C-alpha cells in the first residue's frame, strides 16, 4: 500500500501525470515507478542510499516500492510527475515488477533518446488531459516506449524473491513508523515506544530510521510538527502560541527554533508570508507529510501546450 498516493485527475489506467510545485515530500513509497522532470528550480531527491540534486531540465527515476524523500530550497521546484504502473508492460516483460534500476538519472540516456523523451512528454500530457479520440492508446504506447528506453539504456537488476520480501518488510515497518508519528506527534512521542511495539531494541530501530529516512527520529518528528504548524498557519485563524501547543512543541523557544531552522524566519514572519501566498483558488496541499501545489487540469493543459509551442518554435 502506498504511503503517498496521487489520484489527482487520472484519465488512463496505469498512468498518472501531473504538474506540481513542490517544497517538501516526506519519505514515502508506492508501487508505481515515478519519473520527476524538473522544469524550474531544483530539488534534492533521496532514494534509497542515493542522494542527487536534480536541476531544471533533468529527470530522475524512482523505482517501484523504493522509499524516497524530496526537499527543495527557496520557492520550491516546479516539475512534471510521471507515475507508471509496472503492469503496463508486465505481460511482455514478466520480471518487470521486480526490476530495480541502478541508474536514476534519466538525463544520462543517450542525448537523442533523452531529447525525444523531452519532446514527447508534453504532447502526452495534452492528450492525457484533453482526452481526444484514442488518447488512451496513444498515452499507453508512449509510456511503454519510455519504459523500453529505460530498459534498453539504463543498468538494472531483477530482485530475487528474497530481496523483494526484505524490501516489503522494511517498507511495511516504515509505513507503521510514519503512522505512529502521525498519531502521536502532538504528545511526548518516544522512539522506544515504537521499538517496543515492533519487538526490537531501541538501537536497532534507531538504525532503521537513519537508514530508511536519512535523519534521526527526533529530526523527523520535528519536521512533522513543523509541517503541522504550517498547515494551521495557512488558515490565519490561530494564535502562534496555540499552534505551538497543538502541534506538540514543548515550548515556544523550541517552536521558534524549528521555524528558523527550516525557513530562516520566525513563526510570525513565515505565517504572514504563507497566508499571503495561499489563495482560495490554489490547490495547495499542505499537511504533515508534504508542502506542494498541484495544478488544475486547465492550468496543466496550458503549461503543457506552452511547452509544446516552445519546442516547435525552437525547431523552426
PDB file of C-alpha atoms in Angstrom:
ATOM      1  CA  UNK A   1       0.000   0.000   0.000  1.00  0.00           C
ATOM      2  CA  UNK A   2       1.325   3.423  -0.921  1.00  0.00           C
ATOM      3  CA  UNK A   3       2.053   6.000   1.740  1.00  0.00           C
ATOM      4  CA  UNK A   4       1.712   8.756  -0.816  1.00  0.00           C
ATOM      5  CA  UNK A   5      -0.900   8.088  -3.483  1.00  0.00           C
ATOM      6  CA  UNK A   6      -1.585  10.684  -6.155  1.00  0.00           C
ATOM      7  CA  UNK A   7      -5.048  10.256  -7.647  1.00  0.00           C
ATOM      8  CA  UNK A   8      -5.446  13.823  -8.918  1.00  0.00           C
ATOM      9  CA  UNK A   9      -7.046  13.842 -12.388  1.00  0.00           C
ATOM     10  CA  UNK A  10      -6.056  10.356 -13.567  1.00  0.00           C
ATOM     11  CA  UNK A  11      -7.504   9.574 -17.007  1.00  0.00           C
ATOM     12  CA  UNK A  12      -5.541   6.489 -18.153  1.00  0.00           C
ATOM     13  CA  UNK A  13      -5.288   3.199 -16.253  1.00  0.00           C
ATOM     14  CA  UNK A  14      -1.753   2.629 -15.012  1.00  0.00           C
ATOM     15  CA  UNK A  15      -0.636   6.185 -15.818  1.00  0.00           C
ATOM     16  CA  UNK A  16      -0.669   9.293 -13.623  1.00  0.00           C
ATOM     17  CA  UNK A  17       0.610  12.603 -14.991  1.00  0.00           C
ATOM     18  CA  UNK A  18       0.647  15.910 -13.125  1.00  0.00           C
ATOM     19  CA  UNK A  19       2.345  19.283 -12.761  1.00  0.00           C
ATOM     20  CA  UNK A  20       3.406  20.268  -9.275  1.00  0.00           C
ATOM     21  CA  UNK A  21       5.407  22.930  -7.474  1.00  0.00           C
ATOM     22  CA  UNK A  22       6.937  21.036  -4.600  1.00  0.00           C
ATOM     23  CA  UNK A  23       8.725  22.233  -1.490  1.00  0.00           C
ATOM     24  CA  UNK A  24       8.842  19.026   0.538  1.00  0.00           C
ATOM     25  CA  UNK A  25       7.535  15.470   0.421  1.00  0.00           C
ATOM     26  CA  UNK A  26       8.155  13.149   3.365  1.00  0.00           C
ATOM     27  CA  UNK A  27       9.795   9.700   2.984  1.00  0.00           C
ATOM     28  CA  UNK A  28       7.240   7.515   1.215  1.00  0.00           C
ATOM     29  CA  UNK A  29       6.956   4.734  -1.353  1.00  0.00           C
ATOM     30  CA  UNK A  30       4.499   3.378  -3.896  1.00  0.00           C
ATOM     31  CA  UNK A  31       4.203   0.525  -6.365  1.00  0.00           C
ATOM     32  CA  UNK A  32       4.351   2.842  -9.381  1.00  0.00           C
ATOM     33  CA  UNK A  33       7.632   3.768 -10.989  1.00  0.00           C
ATOM     34  CA  UNK A  34       7.954   7.544 -10.762  1.00  0.00           C
ATOM     35  CA  UNK A  35       9.800   9.938 -13.040  1.00  0.00           C
ATOM     36  CA  UNK A  36      10.214  13.548 -11.958  1.00  0.00           C
ATOM     37  CA  UNK A  37      11.157  16.099 -14.603  1.00  0.00           C
ATOM     38  CA  UNK A  38      12.369  19.358 -13.059  1.00  0.00           C
ATOM     39  CA  UNK A  39      11.078  22.302 -15.100  1.00  0.00           C
ATOM     40  CA  UNK A  40      12.063  25.231 -12.866  1.00  0.00           C
ATOM     41  CA  UNK A  41      14.163  25.322  -9.720  1.00  0.00           C
ATOM     42  CA  UNK A  42      15.909  22.280  -8.303  1.00  0.00           C
ATOM     43  CA  UNK A  43      15.193  19.503  -5.823  1.00  0.00           C
ATOM     44  CA  UNK A  44      17.218  17.121  -3.705  1.00  0.00           C
ATOM     45  CA  UNK A  45      15.944  13.565  -4.032  1.00  0.00           C
ATOM     46  CA  UNK A  46      16.953  10.906  -1.512  1.00  0.00           C
ATOM     47  CA  UNK A  47      16.131   7.477  -2.958  1.00  0.00           C
ATOM     48  CA  UNK A  48      17.426   4.505  -1.029  1.00  0.00           C
ATOM     49  CA  UNK A  49      21.112   5.126  -0.392  1.00  0.00           C
ATOM     50  CA  UNK A  50      21.362   7.538  -3.335  1.00  0.00           C
ATOM     51  CA  UNK A  51      21.091  11.304  -2.991  1.00  0.00           C
ATOM     52  CA  UNK A  52      21.002  13.553  -6.023  1.00  0.00           C
ATOM     53  CA  UNK A  53      20.255  17.199  -6.772  1.00  0.00           C
ATOM     54  CA  UNK A  54      18.005  17.415  -9.832  1.00  0.00           C
ATOM     55  CA  UNK A  55      18.238  20.695 -11.735  1.00  0.00           C
ATOM     56  CA  UNK A  56      15.849  22.238 -14.257  1.00  0.00           C
ATOM     57  CA  UNK A  57      15.829  20.191 -17.448  1.00  0.00           C
ATOM     58  CA  UNK A  58      16.824  16.949 -15.724  1.00  0.00           C
ATOM     59  CA  UNK A  59      14.785  13.817 -14.975  1.00  0.00           C
ATOM     60  CA  UNK A  60      15.096  11.456 -12.026  1.00  0.00           C
ATOM     61  CA  UNK A  61      13.766   7.900 -11.704  1.00  0.00           C
ATOM     62  CA  UNK A  62      12.289   6.315  -8.574  1.00  0.00           C
ATOM     63  CA  UNK A  63      11.980   2.534  -8.551  1.00  0.00           C
ATOM     64  CA  UNK A  64       8.816   0.676  -7.615  1.00  0.00           C
ATOM     65  CA  UNK A  65       8.456   0.328  -3.817  1.00  0.00           C
ATOM     66  CA  UNK A  66      11.596   2.417  -3.233  1.00  0.00           C
ATOM     67  CA  UNK A  67      11.348   4.808  -0.255  1.00  0.00           C
ATOM     68  CA  UNK A  68      12.236   8.353  -1.265  1.00  0.00           C
ATOM     69  CA  UNK A  69      12.140  11.875   0.115  1.00  0.00           C
ATOM     70  CA  UNK A  70      12.176  15.185  -1.757  1.00  0.00           C
ATOM     71  CA  UNK A  71      13.467  18.512  -0.463  1.00  0.00           C
ATOM     72  CA  UNK A  72      13.844  21.914  -2.095  1.00  0.00           C
ATOM     73  CA  UNK A  73      15.218  25.302  -1.180  1.00  0.00           C
ATOM     74  CA  UNK A  74      13.591  28.692  -1.627  1.00  0.00           C
ATOM     75  CA  UNK A  75      10.450  28.763  -3.736  1.00  0.00           C
ATOM     76  CA  UNK A  76      10.367  25.067  -4.481  1.00  0.00           C
ATOM     77  CA  UNK A  77      10.721  23.115  -7.707  1.00  0.00           C
ATOM     78  CA  UNK A  78       8.119  23.031 -10.467  1.00  0.00           C
ATOM     79  CA  UNK A  79       8.058  19.602 -12.050  1.00  0.00           C
ATOM     80  CA  UNK A  80       6.182  17.227 -14.290  1.00  0.00           C
ATOM     81  CA  UNK A  81       5.455  13.976 -12.498  1.00  0.00           C
ATOM     82  CA  UNK A  82       5.010  10.676 -14.311  1.00  0.00           C
ATOM     83  CA  UNK A  83       3.821   7.630 -12.359  1.00  0.00           C
ATOM     84  CA  UNK A  84       3.648   4.334 -14.238  1.00  0.00           C
ATOM     85  CA  UNK A  85       2.266   1.030 -13.027  1.00  0.00           C
ATOM     86  CA  UNK A  86       4.615  -1.941 -13.554  1.00  0.00           C
ATOM     87  CA  UNK A  87       1.577  -3.698 -15.032  1.00  0.00           C
ATOM     88  CA  UNK A  88       1.885  -1.574 -18.197  1.00  0.00           C
ATOM     89  CA  UNK A  89       4.485  -3.964 -19.636  1.00  0.00           C
ATOM     90  CA  UNK A  90       4.319  -6.914 -17.221  1.00  0.00           C
ATOM     91  CA  UNK A  91       2.655  -9.087 -19.857  1.00  0.00           C
ATOM     92  CA  UNK A  92       5.590  -8.582 -22.238  1.00  0.00           C
ATOM     93  CA  UNK A  93       8.279  -8.349 -19.543  1.00  0.00           C
ATOM     94  CA  UNK A  94       7.070 -10.643 -16.714  1.00  0.00           C
ATOM     95  CA  UNK A  95      10.022  -9.800 -14.470  1.00  0.00           C
ATOM     96  CA  UNK A  96       9.410  -6.051 -14.732  1.00  0.00           C
ATOM     97  CA  UNK A  97       7.597  -5.704 -11.363  1.00  0.00           C
ATOM     98  CA  UNK A  98      10.878  -6.848  -9.756  1.00  0.00           C
ATOM     99  CA  UNK A  99      13.201  -4.695 -11.886  1.00  0.00           C
ATOM    100  CA  UNK A 100      15.400  -2.278  -9.932  1.00  0.00           C
ATOM    101  CA  UNK A 101      17.208   0.389 -11.958  1.00  0.00           C
ATOM    102  CA  UNK A 102      20.698   1.211 -10.661  1.00  0.00           C
ATOM    103  CA  UNK A 103      20.985   4.475 -12.609  1.00  0.00           C
ATOM    104  CA  UNK A 104      18.391   7.042 -11.556  1.00  0.00           C
ATOM    105  CA  UNK A 105      19.429   9.960 -13.762  1.00  0.00           C
ATOM    106  CA  UNK A 106      17.354   9.638 -16.918  1.00  0.00           C
ATOM    107  CA  UNK A 107      19.145  12.620 -18.468  1.00  0.00           C
ATOM    108  CA  UNK A 108      22.185  10.322 -18.663  1.00  0.00           C
ATOM    109  CA  UNK A 109      20.476   8.462 -21.522  1.00  0.00           C
ATOM    110  CA  UNK A 110      21.991   8.955 -24.996  1.00  0.00           C
ATOM    111  CA  UNK A 111      21.220  12.548 -25.958  1.00  0.00           C
ATOM    112  CA  UNK A 112      18.961  11.780 -28.966  1.00  0.00           C
ATOM    113  CA  UNK A 113      16.914   9.388 -26.811  1.00  0.00           C
ATOM    114  CA  UNK A 114      16.587  11.907 -23.977  1.00  0.00           C
ATOM    115  CA  UNK A 115      15.641  14.733 -26.362  1.00  0.00           C
ATOM    116  CA  UNK A 116      12.913  12.540 -27.835  1.00  0.00           C
ATOM    117  CA  UNK A 117      11.501  11.928 -24.347  1.00  0.00           C
ATOM    118  CA  UNK A 118      11.568  15.681 -23.642  1.00  0.00           C
ATOM    119  CA  UNK A 119       9.684  16.333 -26.876  1.00  0.00           C
ATOM    120  CA  UNK A 120       7.092  13.632 -26.326  1.00  0.00           C
ATOM    121  CA  UNK A 121       6.075  14.083 -22.681  1.00  0.00           C
ATOM    122  CA  UNK A 122       4.317  17.490 -23.035  1.00  0.00           C
ATOM    123  CA  UNK A 123       2.368  16.114 -26.016  1.00  0.00           C
ATOM    124  CA  UNK A 124       1.350  13.108 -23.932  1.00  0.00           C
ATOM    125  CA  UNK A 125       0.188  15.437 -21.147  1.00  0.00           C
ATOM    126  CA  UNK A 126      -2.018  17.392 -23.568  1.00  0.00           C
ATOM    127  CA  UNK A 127      -3.628  14.177 -24.854  1.00  0.00           C
ATOM    128  CA  UNK A 128      -3.942  12.816 -21.303  1.00  0.00           C
ATOM    129  CA  UNK A 129      -5.916  15.849 -20.149  1.00  0.00           C
ATOM    130  CA  UNK A 130      -7.895  16.824 -23.255  1.00  0.00           C
ATOM    131  CA  UNK A 131      -8.885  13.195 -23.997  1.00  0.00           C
ATOM    132  CA  UNK A 132      -9.318  13.219 -27.787  1.00  0.00           C
ATOM    133  CA  UNK A 133     -10.328  10.042 -29.600  1.00  0.00           C
ATOM    134  CA  UNK A 134      -7.917   7.138 -28.975  1.00  0.00           C
ATOM    135  CA  UNK A 135      -5.963   9.163 -26.387  1.00  0.00           C
ATOM    136  CA  UNK A 136      -5.634   6.165 -24.056  1.00  0.00           C
ATOM    137  CA  UNK A 137      -3.979   4.104 -26.787  1.00  0.00           C
ATOM    138  CA  UNK A 138      -1.600   6.971 -27.571  1.00  0.00           C
ATOM    139  CA  UNK A 139      -0.678   7.642 -23.933  1.00  0.00           C
ATOM    140  CA  UNK A 140      -0.127   3.992 -23.033  1.00  0.00           C
ATOM    141  CA  UNK A 141       2.002   3.360 -26.114  1.00  0.00           C
ATOM    142  CA  UNK A 142       4.186   6.404 -25.429  1.00  0.00           C
ATOM    143  CA  UNK A 143       4.661   5.295 -21.828  1.00  0.00           C
ATOM    144  CA  UNK A 144       5.596   1.794 -22.988  1.00  0.00           C
ATOM    145  CA  UNK A 145       8.174   3.305 -25.341  1.00  0.00           C
ATOM    146  CA  UNK A 146       9.541   5.310 -22.414  1.00  0.00           C
ATOM    147  CA  UNK A 147       9.909   2.152 -20.314  1.00  0.00           C
ATOM    148  CA  UNK A 148      11.501   0.394 -23.295  1.00  0.00           C
ATOM    149  CA  UNK A 149      14.146   3.141 -23.478  1.00  0.00           C
ATOM    150  CA  UNK A 150      14.865   2.824 -19.759  1.00  0.00           C
ATOM    151  CA  UNK A 151      15.291  -0.945 -20.024  1.00  0.00           C
ATOM    152  CA  UNK A 152      17.453  -0.664 -23.126  1.00  0.00           C
ATOM    153  CA  UNK A 153      19.859   2.015 -21.922  1.00  0.00           C
ATOM    154  CA  UNK A 154      19.900   2.076 -18.106  1.00  0.00           C
ATOM    155  CA  UNK A 155      21.599  -0.594 -15.971  1.00  0.00           C
ATOM    156  CA  UNK A 156      19.194  -2.628 -13.862  1.00  0.00           C
ATOM    157  CA  UNK A 157      18.876  -5.862 -11.934  1.00  0.00           C
ATOM    158  CA  UNK A 158      15.970  -8.164 -11.193  1.00  0.00           C
ATOM    159  CA  UNK A 159      15.368  -8.593  -7.466  1.00  0.00           C
ATOM    160  CA  UNK A 160      15.087 -12.128  -6.144  1.00  0.00           C
ATOM    161  CA  UNK A 161      12.012 -13.205  -4.201  1.00  0.00           C
ATOM    162  CA  UNK A 162      14.052 -12.935  -1.007  1.00  0.00           C
ATOM    163  CA  UNK A 163      15.210  -9.402  -1.847  1.00  0.00           C
ATOM    164  CA  UNK A 164      11.661  -8.361  -2.739  1.00  0.00           C
ATOM    165  CA  UNK A 165      10.348  -9.758   0.550  1.00  0.00           C
ATOM    166  CA  UNK A 166      13.063  -7.965   2.534  1.00  0.00           C
ATOM    167  CA  UNK A 167      12.123  -4.721   0.805  1.00  0.00           C
ATOM    168  CA  UNK A 168       8.448  -5.312   1.563  1.00  0.00           C
ATOM    169  CA  UNK A 169       9.187  -5.983   5.249  1.00  0.00           C
ATOM    170  CA  UNK A 170      11.215  -2.769   5.504  1.00  0.00           C
ATOM    171  CA  UNK A 171       8.529  -0.749   3.736  1.00  0.00           C
ATOM    172  CA  UNK A 172       5.822  -2.182   5.984  1.00  0.00           C
ATOM    173  CA  UNK A 173       7.808  -1.151   9.058  1.00  0.00           C
ATOM    174  CA  UNK A 174       8.442   2.293   7.592  1.00  0.00           C
ATOM    175  CA  UNK A 175       4.730   2.707   6.989  1.00  0.00           C
ATOM    176  CA  UNK A 176       3.982   1.700  10.590  1.00  0.00           C
ATOM    177  CA  UNK A 177       6.565   4.207  11.819  1.00  0.00           C
ATOM    178  CA  UNK A 178       5.076   7.022   9.741  1.00  0.00           C
ATOM    179  CA  UNK A 179       1.609   6.173  11.067  1.00  0.00           C
ATOM    180  CA  UNK A 180       2.945   6.012  14.640  1.00  0.00           C
ATOM    181  CA  UNK A 181       4.361   9.529  14.318  1.00  0.00           C
ATOM    182  CA  UNK A 182       1.177  10.799  12.672  1.00  0.00           C
ATOM    183  CA  UNK A 183      -0.898   9.524  15.597  1.00  0.00           C
ATOM    184  CA  UNK A 184       1.438  10.700  18.368  1.00  0.00           C
ATOM    185  CA  UNK A 185       3.422  13.777  17.258  1.00  0.00           C
ATOM    186  CA  UNK A 186       1.217  16.070  19.367  1.00  0.00           C
ATOM    187  CA  UNK A 187       2.368  14.350  22.558  1.00  0.00           C
ATOM    188  CA  UNK A 188       5.717  13.451  24.103  1.00  0.00           C
ATOM    189  CA  UNK A 189       6.441  10.803  21.486  1.00  0.00           C
ATOM    190  CA  UNK A 190       9.296   8.335  22.085  1.00  0.00           C
ATOM    191  CA  UNK A 191      11.057   6.017  19.681  1.00  0.00           C
ATOM    192  CA  UNK A 192      11.405   3.469  22.480  1.00  0.00           C
ATOM    193  CA  UNK A 193       7.610   3.016  22.443  1.00  0.00           C
ATOM    194  CA  UNK A 194       7.690   2.171  18.747  1.00  0.00           C
ATOM    195  CA  UNK A 195      10.636  -0.184  19.274  1.00  0.00           C
ATOM    196  CA  UNK A 196       8.639  -1.999  21.947  1.00  0.00           C
ATOM    197  CA  UNK A 197       5.687  -2.368  19.569  1.00  0.00           C
ATOM    198  CA  UNK A 198       7.995  -3.852  16.935  1.00  0.00           C
ATOM    199  CA  UNK A 199       9.688  -6.198  19.387  1.00  0.00           C
ATOM    200  CA  UNK A 200      13.106  -4.750  18.545  1.00  0.00           C
ATOM    201  CA  UNK A 201      15.786  -2.973  20.538  1.00  0.00           C
ATOM    202  CA  UNK A 202      15.940   0.817  20.564  1.00  0.00           C
ATOM    203  CA  UNK A 203      19.349   0.765  18.870  1.00  0.00           C
ATOM    204  CA  UNK A 204      18.016  -1.497  16.091  1.00  0.00           C
ATOM    205  CA  UNK A 205      15.039   0.781  15.383  1.00  0.00           C
ATOM    206  CA  UNK A 206      17.188   3.896  15.639  1.00  0.00           C
ATOM    207  CA  UNK A 207      19.491   2.448  12.986  1.00  0.00           C
ATOM    208  CA  UNK A 208      16.447   1.532  10.866  1.00  0.00           C
ATOM    209  CA  UNK A 209      15.141   5.119  10.983  1.00  0.00           C
ATOM    210  CA  UNK A 210      18.519   6.527   9.977  1.00  0.00           C
ATOM    211  CA  UNK A 211      18.864   4.012   7.146  1.00  0.00           C
ATOM    212  CA  UNK A 212      15.351   4.491   5.738  1.00  0.00           C
ATOM    213  CA  UNK A 213      14.838   8.212   6.391  1.00  0.00           C
ATOM    214  CA  UNK A 214      18.412   9.522   6.413  1.00  0.00           C
ATOM    215  CA  UNK A 215      17.674  11.541   9.526  1.00  0.00           C
ATOM    216  CA  UNK A 216      17.202  10.858  13.195  1.00  0.00           C
ATOM    217  CA  UNK A 217      13.809  10.102  14.714  1.00  0.00           C
ATOM    218  CA  UNK A 218      13.875  13.416  16.558  1.00  0.00           C
ATOM    219  CA  UNK A 219      14.608  15.307  13.340  1.00  0.00           C
ATOM    220  CA  UNK A 220      11.708  13.588  11.588  1.00  0.00           C
ATOM    221  CA  UNK A 221       9.269  14.336  14.419  1.00  0.00           C
ATOM    222  CA  UNK A 222      10.391  17.968  14.384  1.00  0.00           C
ATOM    223  CA  UNK A 223       9.699  18.118  10.652  1.00  0.00           C
ATOM    224  CA  UNK A 224       6.225  16.617  11.086  1.00  0.00           C
ATOM    225  CA  UNK A 225       5.434  19.144  13.808  1.00  0.00           C
ATOM    226  CA  UNK A 226       6.726  21.968  11.637  1.00  0.00           C
ATOM    227  CA  UNK A 227       4.520  20.884   8.717  1.00  0.00           C
ATOM    228  CA  UNK A 228       1.507  20.552  11.011  1.00  0.00           C
ATOM    229  CA  UNK A 229       2.143  24.075  12.295  1.00  0.00           C
ATOM    230  CA  UNK A 230       2.364  25.405   8.734  1.00  0.00           C
ATOM    231  CA  UNK A 231      -0.987  23.813   7.954  1.00  0.00           C
ATOM    232  CA  UNK A 232      -2.592  25.623  10.901  1.00  0.00           C
ATOM    233  CA  UNK A 233      -0.880  28.906   9.990  1.00  0.00           C
ATOM    234  CA  UNK A 234      -2.266  28.700   6.475  1.00  0.00           C
ATOM    235  CA  UNK A 235      -5.806  29.290   7.765  1.00  0.00           C
ATOM    236  CA  UNK A 236      -4.843  32.535   9.502  1.00  0.00           C
ATOM    237  CA  UNK A 237      -7.220  31.675  12.359  1.00  0.00           C
ATOM    238  CA  UNK A 238      -4.888  30.596  15.168  1.00  0.00           C
ATOM    239  CA  UNK A 239      -2.578  32.377  17.571  1.00  0.00           C
ATOM    240  CA  UNK A 240       1.065  31.321  17.412  1.00  0.00           C
ATOM    241  CA  UNK A 241       1.083  30.032  20.984  1.00  0.00           C
ATOM    242  CA  UNK A 242      -1.970  27.867  20.269  1.00  0.00           C
ATOM    243  CA  UNK A 243      -0.258  26.437  17.167  1.00  0.00           C
ATOM    244  CA  UNK A 244       2.867  25.745  19.198  1.00  0.00           C
ATOM    245  CA  UNK A 245       0.989  23.743  21.828  1.00  0.00           C
ATOM    246  CA  UNK A 246      -1.371  21.970  19.404  1.00  0.00           C
ATOM    247  CA  UNK A 247       1.495  20.672  17.248  1.00  0.00           C
ATOM    248  CA  UNK A 248       3.461  19.094  20.075  1.00  0.00           C
ATOM    249  CA  UNK A 249       6.271  21.600  20.600  1.00  0.00           C
ATOM    250  CA  UNK A 250       7.371  21.504  24.229  1.00  0.00           C
ATOM    251  CA  UNK A 251       7.769  25.288  24.451  1.00  0.00           C
ATOM    252  CA  UNK A 252       7.719  28.408  22.304  1.00  0.00           C
ATOM    253  CA  UNK A 253      11.506  28.568  22.071  1.00  0.00           C
ATOM    254  CA  UNK A 254      11.603  25.092  20.511  1.00  0.00           C
ATOM    255  CA  UNK A 255       8.779  26.133  18.166  1.00  0.00           C
ATOM    256  CA  UNK A 256      10.590  29.276  17.055  1.00  0.00           C
ATOM    257  CA  UNK A 257      13.901  27.434  16.663  1.00  0.00           C
ATOM    258  CA  UNK A 258      12.253  24.896  14.366  1.00  0.00           C
ATOM    259  CA  UNK A 259      10.944  27.603  12.042  1.00  0.00           C
ATOM    260  CA  UNK A 260      14.241  29.439  11.900  1.00  0.00           C
ATOM    261  CA  UNK A 261      15.920  26.123  11.058  1.00  0.00           C
ATOM    262  CA  UNK A 262      13.525  25.279   8.216  1.00  0.00           C
ATOM    263  CA  UNK A 263      12.784  28.732   6.802  1.00  0.00           C
ATOM    264  CA  UNK A 264      15.249  31.228   8.234  1.00  0.00           C
ATOM    265  CA  UNK A 265      12.224  33.144   9.544  1.00  0.00           C
ATOM    266  CA  UNK A 266      10.406  33.451  12.848  1.00  0.00           C
ATOM    267  CA  UNK A 267       6.989  31.739  13.018  1.00  0.00           C
ATOM    268  CA  UNK A 268       5.277  35.148  12.894  1.00  0.00           C
ATOM    269  CA  UNK A 269       7.059  36.277   9.718  1.00  0.00           C
ATOM    270  CA  UNK A 270       6.662  32.927   7.984  1.00  0.00           C
ATOM    271  CA  UNK A 271       2.969  32.771   8.892  1.00  0.00           C
ATOM    272  CA  UNK A 272       2.321  36.166   7.303  1.00  0.00           C
ATOM    273  CA  UNK A 273       4.087  35.112   4.101  1.00  0.00           C
ATOM    274  CA  UNK A 274       2.213  31.806   3.977  1.00  0.00           C
ATOM    275  CA  UNK A 275      -1.236  33.373   4.299  1.00  0.00           C
ATOM    276  CA  UNK A 276      -0.403  35.900   1.569  1.00  0.00           C
ATOM    277  CA  UNK A 277       0.844  33.150  -0.750  1.00  0.00           C
ATOM    278  CA  UNK A 278      -2.015  30.674  -0.440  1.00  0.00           C
ATOM    279  CA  UNK A 279      -5.229  31.942  -2.016  1.00  0.00           C
ATOM    280  CA  UNK A 280      -8.684  30.419  -2.234  1.00  0.00           C
ATOM    281  CA  UNK A 281      -8.107  29.203  -5.800  1.00  0.00           C
ATOM    282  CA  UNK A 282      -4.840  27.452  -5.048  1.00  0.00           C
ATOM    283  CA  UNK A 283      -4.748  23.662  -4.994  1.00  0.00           C
ATOM    284  CA  UNK A 284      -2.068  23.851  -2.321  1.00  0.00           C
ATOM    285  CA  UNK A 285      -1.594  20.647  -0.372  1.00  0.00           C
ATOM    286  CA  UNK A 286      -0.036  21.401   2.989  1.00  0.00           C
ATOM    287  CA  UNK A 287      -0.144  18.691   5.623  1.00  0.00           C
ATOM    288  CA  UNK A 288       2.211  16.913   7.993  1.00  0.00           C
ATOM    289  CA  UNK A 289       3.707  14.945   5.095  1.00  0.00           C
ATOM    290  CA  UNK A 290       4.121  17.447   2.276  1.00  0.00           C
ATOM    291  CA  UNK A 291       4.156  21.038   1.069  1.00  0.00           C
ATOM    292  CA  UNK A 292       3.225  21.211  -2.590  1.00  0.00           C
ATOM    293  CA  UNK A 293       0.942  22.950  -5.075  1.00  0.00           C
ATOM    294  CA  UNK A 294      -0.815  20.778  -7.644  1.00  0.00           C
ATOM    295  CA  UNK A 295      -2.116  22.427 -10.800  1.00  0.00           C
ATOM    296  CA  UNK A 296      -5.686  22.097 -12.020  1.00  0.00           C
ATOM    297  CA  UNK A 297      -6.418  20.287 -15.314  1.00  0.00           C
ATOM    298  CA  UNK A 298      -6.951  23.663 -17.006  1.00  0.00           C
ATOM    299  CA  UNK A 299      -3.658  25.039 -15.702  1.00  0.00           C
ATOM    300  CA  UNK A 300      -1.873  21.810 -16.619  1.00  0.00           C
ATOM    301  CA  UNK A 301      -3.177  21.890 -20.201  1.00  0.00           C
ATOM    302  CA  UNK A 302      -1.962  25.476 -20.522  1.00  0.00           C
ATOM    303  CA  UNK A 303       1.515  24.585 -19.214  1.00  0.00           C
ATOM    304  CA  UNK A 304       1.809  21.541 -21.489  1.00  0.00           C
ATOM    305  CA  UNK A 305       0.653  23.444 -24.587  1.00  0.00           C
ATOM    306  CA  UNK A 306       3.190  26.196 -23.900  1.00  0.00           C
ATOM    307  CA  UNK A 307       5.921  23.541 -23.633  1.00  0.00           C
ATOM    308  CA  UNK A 308       4.841  22.052 -26.981  1.00  0.00           C
ATOM    309  CA  UNK A 309       4.746  25.501 -28.606  1.00  0.00           C
ATOM    310  CA  UNK A 310       8.194  26.381 -27.246  1.00  0.00           C
ATOM    311  CA  UNK A 311       9.653  23.175 -28.694  1.00  0.00           C
ATOM    312  CA  UNK A 312       8.017  23.776 -32.081  1.00  0.00           C
ATOM    313  CA  UNK A 313       9.385  27.332 -32.133  1.00  0.00           C
ATOM    314  CA  UNK A 314      12.902  26.022 -31.483  1.00  0.00           C
ATOM    315  CA  UNK A 315      12.602  23.604 -34.407  1.00  0.00           C
ATOM    316  CA  UNK A 316      11.562  26.305 -36.885  1.00  0.00           C
TER     317      UNK A 316
END
